[in-house]
mmCIF file of C-alpha atoms in Angstrom:
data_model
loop_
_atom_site.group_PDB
_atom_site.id
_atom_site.type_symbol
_atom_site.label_atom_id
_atom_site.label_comp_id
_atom_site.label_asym_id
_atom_site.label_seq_id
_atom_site.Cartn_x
_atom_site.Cartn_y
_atom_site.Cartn_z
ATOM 1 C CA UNK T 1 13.177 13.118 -2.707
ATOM 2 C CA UNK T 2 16.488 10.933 -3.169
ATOM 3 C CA UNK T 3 19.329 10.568 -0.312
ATOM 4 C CA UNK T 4 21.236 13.022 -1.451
ATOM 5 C CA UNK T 5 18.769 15.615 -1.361
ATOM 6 C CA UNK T 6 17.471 14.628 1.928
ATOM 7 C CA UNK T 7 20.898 15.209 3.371
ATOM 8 C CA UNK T 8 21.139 18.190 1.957
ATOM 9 C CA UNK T 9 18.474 19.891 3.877
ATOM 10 C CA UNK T 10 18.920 17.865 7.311
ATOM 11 C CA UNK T 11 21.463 18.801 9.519
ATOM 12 C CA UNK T 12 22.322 15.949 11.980
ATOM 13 C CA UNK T 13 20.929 17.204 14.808
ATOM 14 C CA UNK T 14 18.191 17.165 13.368
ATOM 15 C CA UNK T 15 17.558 13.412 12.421
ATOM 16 C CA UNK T 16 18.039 9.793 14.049
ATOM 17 C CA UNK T 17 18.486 6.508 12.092
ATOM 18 C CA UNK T 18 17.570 3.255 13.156
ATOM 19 C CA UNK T 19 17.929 0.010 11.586
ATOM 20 C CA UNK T 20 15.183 -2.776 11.442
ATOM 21 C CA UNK T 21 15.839 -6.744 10.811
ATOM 22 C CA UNK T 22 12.768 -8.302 8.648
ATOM 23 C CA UNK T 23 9.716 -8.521 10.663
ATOM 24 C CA UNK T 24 10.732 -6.037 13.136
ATOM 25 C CA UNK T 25 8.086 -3.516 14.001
ATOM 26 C CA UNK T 26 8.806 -0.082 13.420
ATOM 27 C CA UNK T 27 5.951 1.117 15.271
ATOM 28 C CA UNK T 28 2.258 -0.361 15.962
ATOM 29 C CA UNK T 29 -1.116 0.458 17.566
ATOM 30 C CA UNK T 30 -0.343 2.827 20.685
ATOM 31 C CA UNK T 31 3.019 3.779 19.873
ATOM 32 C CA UNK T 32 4.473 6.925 19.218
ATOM 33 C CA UNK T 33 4.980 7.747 15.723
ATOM 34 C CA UNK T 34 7.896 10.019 14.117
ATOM 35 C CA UNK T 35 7.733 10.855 10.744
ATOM 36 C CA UNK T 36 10.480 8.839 8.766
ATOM 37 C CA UNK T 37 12.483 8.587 5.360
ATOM 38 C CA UNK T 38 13.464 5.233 4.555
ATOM 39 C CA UNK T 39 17.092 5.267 3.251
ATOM 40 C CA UNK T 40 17.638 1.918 2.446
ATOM 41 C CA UNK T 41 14.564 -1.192 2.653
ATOM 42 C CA UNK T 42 11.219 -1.276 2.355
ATOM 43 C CA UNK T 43 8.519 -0.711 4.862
ATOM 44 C CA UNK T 44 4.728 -2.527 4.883
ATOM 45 C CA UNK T 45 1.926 -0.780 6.659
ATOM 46 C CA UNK T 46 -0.935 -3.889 7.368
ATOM 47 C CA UNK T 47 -3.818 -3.707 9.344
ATOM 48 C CA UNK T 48 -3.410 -4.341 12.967
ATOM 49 C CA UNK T 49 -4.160 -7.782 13.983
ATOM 50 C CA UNK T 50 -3.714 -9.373 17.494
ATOM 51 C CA UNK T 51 -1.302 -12.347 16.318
ATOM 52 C CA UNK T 52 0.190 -9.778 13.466
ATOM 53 C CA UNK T 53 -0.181 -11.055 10.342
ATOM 54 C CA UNK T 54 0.093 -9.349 7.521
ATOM 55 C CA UNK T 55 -2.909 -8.549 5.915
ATOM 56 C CA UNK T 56 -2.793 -6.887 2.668
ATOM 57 C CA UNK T 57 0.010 -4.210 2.892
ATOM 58 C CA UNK T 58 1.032 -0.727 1.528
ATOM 59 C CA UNK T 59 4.758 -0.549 1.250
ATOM 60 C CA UNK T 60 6.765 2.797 1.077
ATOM 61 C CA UNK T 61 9.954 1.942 0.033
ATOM 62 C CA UNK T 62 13.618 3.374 -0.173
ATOM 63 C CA UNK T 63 13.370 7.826 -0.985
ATOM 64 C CA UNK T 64 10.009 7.561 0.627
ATOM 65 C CA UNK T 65 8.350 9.097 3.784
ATOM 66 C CA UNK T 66 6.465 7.594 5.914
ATOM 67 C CA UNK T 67 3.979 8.613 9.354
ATOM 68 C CA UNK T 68 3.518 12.007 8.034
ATOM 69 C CA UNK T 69 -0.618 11.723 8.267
ATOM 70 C CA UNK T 70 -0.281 9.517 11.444
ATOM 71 C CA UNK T 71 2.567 12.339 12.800
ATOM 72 C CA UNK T 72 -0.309 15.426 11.705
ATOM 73 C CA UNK T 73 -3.591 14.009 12.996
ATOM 74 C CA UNK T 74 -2.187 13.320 16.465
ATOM 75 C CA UNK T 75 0.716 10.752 16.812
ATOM 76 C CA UNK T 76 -0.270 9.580 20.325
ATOM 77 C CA UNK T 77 -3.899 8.286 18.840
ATOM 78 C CA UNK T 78 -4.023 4.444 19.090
ATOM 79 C CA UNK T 79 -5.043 3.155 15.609
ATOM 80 C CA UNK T 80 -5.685 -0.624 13.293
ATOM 81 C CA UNK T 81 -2.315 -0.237 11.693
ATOM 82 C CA UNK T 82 1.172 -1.482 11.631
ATOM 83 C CA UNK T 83 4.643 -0.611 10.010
ATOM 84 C CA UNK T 84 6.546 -3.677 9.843
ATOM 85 C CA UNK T 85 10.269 -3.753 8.223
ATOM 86 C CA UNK T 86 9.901 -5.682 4.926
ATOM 87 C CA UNK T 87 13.632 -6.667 4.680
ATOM 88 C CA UNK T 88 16.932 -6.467 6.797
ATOM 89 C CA UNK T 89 18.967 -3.470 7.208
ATOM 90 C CA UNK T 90 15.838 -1.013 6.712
ATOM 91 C CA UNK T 91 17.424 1.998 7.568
ATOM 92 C CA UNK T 92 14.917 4.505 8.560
ATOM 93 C CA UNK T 93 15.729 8.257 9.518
ATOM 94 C CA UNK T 94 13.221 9.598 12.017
ATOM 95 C CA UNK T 95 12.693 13.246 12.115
ATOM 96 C CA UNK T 96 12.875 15.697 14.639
ATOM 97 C CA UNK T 97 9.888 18.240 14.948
ATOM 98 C CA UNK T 98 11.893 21.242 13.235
ATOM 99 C CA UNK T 99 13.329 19.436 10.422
ATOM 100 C CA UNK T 100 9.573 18.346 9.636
ATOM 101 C CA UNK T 101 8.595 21.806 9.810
ATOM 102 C CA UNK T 102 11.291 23.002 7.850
ATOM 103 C CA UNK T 103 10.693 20.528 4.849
ATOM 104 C CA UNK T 104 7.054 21.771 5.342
ATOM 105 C CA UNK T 105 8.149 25.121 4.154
ATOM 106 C CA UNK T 106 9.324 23.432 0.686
ATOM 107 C CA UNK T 107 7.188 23.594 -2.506
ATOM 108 C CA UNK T 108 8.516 20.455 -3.439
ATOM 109 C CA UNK T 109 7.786 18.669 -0.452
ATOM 110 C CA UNK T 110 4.294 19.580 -0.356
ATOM 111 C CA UNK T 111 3.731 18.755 -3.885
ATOM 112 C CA UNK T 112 4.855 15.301 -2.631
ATOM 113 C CA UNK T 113 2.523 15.243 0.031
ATOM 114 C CA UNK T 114 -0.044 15.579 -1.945
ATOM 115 C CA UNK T 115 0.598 13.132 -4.658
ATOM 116 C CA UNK T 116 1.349 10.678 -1.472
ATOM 117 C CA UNK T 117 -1.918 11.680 0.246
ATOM 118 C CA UNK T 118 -3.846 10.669 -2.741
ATOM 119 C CA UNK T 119 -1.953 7.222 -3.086
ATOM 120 C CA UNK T 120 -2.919 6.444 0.869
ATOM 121 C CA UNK T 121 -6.409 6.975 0.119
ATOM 122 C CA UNK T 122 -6.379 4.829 -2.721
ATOM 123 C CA UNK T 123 -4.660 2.266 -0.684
ATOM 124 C CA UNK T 124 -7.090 2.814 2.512
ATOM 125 C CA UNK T 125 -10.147 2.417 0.112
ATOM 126 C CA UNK T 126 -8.494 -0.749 -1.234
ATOM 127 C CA UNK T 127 -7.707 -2.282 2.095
ATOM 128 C CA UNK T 128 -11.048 -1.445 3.204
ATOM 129 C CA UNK T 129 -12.462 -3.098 -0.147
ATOM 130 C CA UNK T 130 -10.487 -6.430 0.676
ATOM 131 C CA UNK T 131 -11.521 -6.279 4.359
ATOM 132 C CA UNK T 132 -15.299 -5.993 3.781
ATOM 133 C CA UNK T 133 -15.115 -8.432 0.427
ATOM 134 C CA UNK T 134 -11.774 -10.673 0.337
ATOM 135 C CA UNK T 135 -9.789 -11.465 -2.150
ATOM 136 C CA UNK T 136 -12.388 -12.116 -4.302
ATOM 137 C CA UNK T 137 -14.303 -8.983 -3.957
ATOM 138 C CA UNK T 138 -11.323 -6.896 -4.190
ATOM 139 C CA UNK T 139 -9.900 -8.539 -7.010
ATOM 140 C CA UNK T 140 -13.198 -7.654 -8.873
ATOM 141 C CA UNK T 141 -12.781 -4.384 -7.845
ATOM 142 C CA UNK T 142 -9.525 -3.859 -9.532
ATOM 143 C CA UNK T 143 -10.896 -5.126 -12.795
ATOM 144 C CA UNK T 144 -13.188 -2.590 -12.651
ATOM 145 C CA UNK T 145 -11.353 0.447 -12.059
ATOM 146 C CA UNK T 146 -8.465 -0.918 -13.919
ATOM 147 C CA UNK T 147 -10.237 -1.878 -17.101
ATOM 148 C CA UNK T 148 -10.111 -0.168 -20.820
ATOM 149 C CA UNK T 149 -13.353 -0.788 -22.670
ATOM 150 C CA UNK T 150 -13.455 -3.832 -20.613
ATOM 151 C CA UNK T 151 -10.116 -5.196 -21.222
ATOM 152 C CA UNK T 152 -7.354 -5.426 -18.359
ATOM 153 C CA UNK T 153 -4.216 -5.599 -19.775
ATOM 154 C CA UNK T 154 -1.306 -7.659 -17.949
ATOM 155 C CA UNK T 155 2.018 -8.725 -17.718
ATOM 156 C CA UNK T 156 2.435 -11.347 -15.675
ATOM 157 C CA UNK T 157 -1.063 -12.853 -14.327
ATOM 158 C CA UNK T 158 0.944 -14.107 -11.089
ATOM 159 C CA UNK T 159 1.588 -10.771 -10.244
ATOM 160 C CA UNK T 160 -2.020 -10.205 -8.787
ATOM 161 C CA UNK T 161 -1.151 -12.512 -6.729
ATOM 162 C CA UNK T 162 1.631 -9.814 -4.907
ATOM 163 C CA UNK T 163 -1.608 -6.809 -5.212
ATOM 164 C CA UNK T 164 -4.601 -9.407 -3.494
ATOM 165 C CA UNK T 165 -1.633 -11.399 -0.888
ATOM 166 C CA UNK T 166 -2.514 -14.238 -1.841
ATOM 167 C CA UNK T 167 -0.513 -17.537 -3.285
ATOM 168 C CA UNK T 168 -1.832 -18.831 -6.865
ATOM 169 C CA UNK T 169 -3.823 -21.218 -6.494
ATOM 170 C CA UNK T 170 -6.327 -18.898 -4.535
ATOM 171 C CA UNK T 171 -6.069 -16.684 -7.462
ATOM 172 C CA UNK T 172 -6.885 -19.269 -9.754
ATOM 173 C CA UNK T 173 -9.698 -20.057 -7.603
ATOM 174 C CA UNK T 174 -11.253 -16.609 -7.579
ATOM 175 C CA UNK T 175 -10.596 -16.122 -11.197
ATOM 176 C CA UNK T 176 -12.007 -19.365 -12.227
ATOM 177 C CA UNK T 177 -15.385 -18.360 -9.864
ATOM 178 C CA UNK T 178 -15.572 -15.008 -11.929
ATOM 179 C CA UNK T 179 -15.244 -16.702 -15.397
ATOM 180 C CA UNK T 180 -17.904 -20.122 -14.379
ATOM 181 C CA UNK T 181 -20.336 -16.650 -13.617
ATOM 182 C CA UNK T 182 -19.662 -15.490 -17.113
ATOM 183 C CA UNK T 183 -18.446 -12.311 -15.662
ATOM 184 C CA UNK T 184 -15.072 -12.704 -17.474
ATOM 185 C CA UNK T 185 -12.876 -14.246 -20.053
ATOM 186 C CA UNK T 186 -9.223 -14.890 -18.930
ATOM 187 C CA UNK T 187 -7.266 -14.390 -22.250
ATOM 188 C CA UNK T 188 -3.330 -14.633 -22.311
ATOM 189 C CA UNK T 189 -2.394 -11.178 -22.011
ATOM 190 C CA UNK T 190 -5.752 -9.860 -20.702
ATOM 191 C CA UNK T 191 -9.046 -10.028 -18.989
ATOM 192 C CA UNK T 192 -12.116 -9.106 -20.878
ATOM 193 C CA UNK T 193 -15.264 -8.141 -18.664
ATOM 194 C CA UNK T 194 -18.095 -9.279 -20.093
ATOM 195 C CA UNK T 195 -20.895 -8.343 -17.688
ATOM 196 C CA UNK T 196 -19.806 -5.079 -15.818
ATOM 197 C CA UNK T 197 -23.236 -4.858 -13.488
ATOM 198 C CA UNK T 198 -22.374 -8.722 -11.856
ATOM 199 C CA UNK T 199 -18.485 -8.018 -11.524
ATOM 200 C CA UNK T 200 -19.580 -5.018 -9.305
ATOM 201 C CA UNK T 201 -22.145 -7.108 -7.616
ATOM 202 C CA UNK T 202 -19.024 -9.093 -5.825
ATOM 203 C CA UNK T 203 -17.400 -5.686 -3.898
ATOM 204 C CA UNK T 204 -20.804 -4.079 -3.265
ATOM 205 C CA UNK T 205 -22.386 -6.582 -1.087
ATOM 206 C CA UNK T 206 -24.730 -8.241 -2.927
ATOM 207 C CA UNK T 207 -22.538 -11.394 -3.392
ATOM 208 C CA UNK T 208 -20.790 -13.785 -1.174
#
């Protein structure tokens, strides 16, 4: 849903926006969430951590909503995650109750919801995947899933450094572990897996 649309429906009674410097939290554990669209910015949602650092995040960015599932399943519930402004002058609109429930009533937003549902449990299983296994582990996991008989195909191999949050010469690291294995073979525009059964080894336990 772009700006313009989003204006269309809400009346302004019906909204609040709130701007965010970079780093500001929007909301954390034990807050009270709204459900927002980000007009302008980008917002990260990291796992909670007592000195907040952020540990491999989901961003939603500009034409985006964000809190709905948080908002649904109880938005008083303490929980492990963060929303953290990525940039300054996020503008986020936070919605009241009936303007929710009036988008709710829209084909088109509940298609959305439903493509955006599936992307947050992709993302949860991948956060949970780097949590349990590192970079490393998760890493291998995205060969996996990402691979096309056993070829991932890239453009730039740096930018796996943006998916894992990591700098490069970790990445090197890990990728250099994977290929002295003889797991895989780092070619210039792709990765070829050459043992599938030990890649999966490294994100289901069995290695370190």
């Amino acid at each position: 849903m772009n700006k313009e649309e989003f204006f269309k429906i809400a009346k302004n009674d019906e909204y609040q926006i709130k701007t965010f410097k970079k780093g500001e939290f929007i909301y954390t554990s034990g807050w009270d969430r709204e459900v927002g669209y980000i007009l302008n910015g980008e917002v990260l949602v990291s796992k909670h951590l007592s000195d907040r650092v952020i540990l491999y995040p989901i961003g939603f960015k500009s034409g985006e909503f964000m809190g709905i599932n948080l908002y649904i399943f109880d938005s008083n519930n303490d929980n492990v995650f963060d929303c953290v402004a990525k940039y300054d002058d996020t503008k986020i609109a936070f919605l009241e109750k009936k303007l929710f429930e009036k988008l709710l009533e829209r084909a088109d937003f509940l298609k959305m919801l439903v493509y955006d549902n599936e992307k947050i449990i992709l993302n949860t299983i991948a956060l949970t995947m780097f949590l349990a296994y590192g970079p490393l582990g998760y890493f291998a996991y995205i060969l996996d899933i990402t691979a096309v008989e056993d070829r991932v195909f890239y453009e730039r191999f740096l930018d796996y450094c943006d998916y894992l949050n990591i700098n490069k010469t970790r990445l090197y690291e890990i990728t250099n572990k994977l290929i002295e294995e003889q797991v895989i073979v780092k070619e210039k525009k792709y990765i070829e897996i050459i043992d599938r059964d030990r890649l999966r080894e490294f994100f289901e336990g069995n290695k370190n």
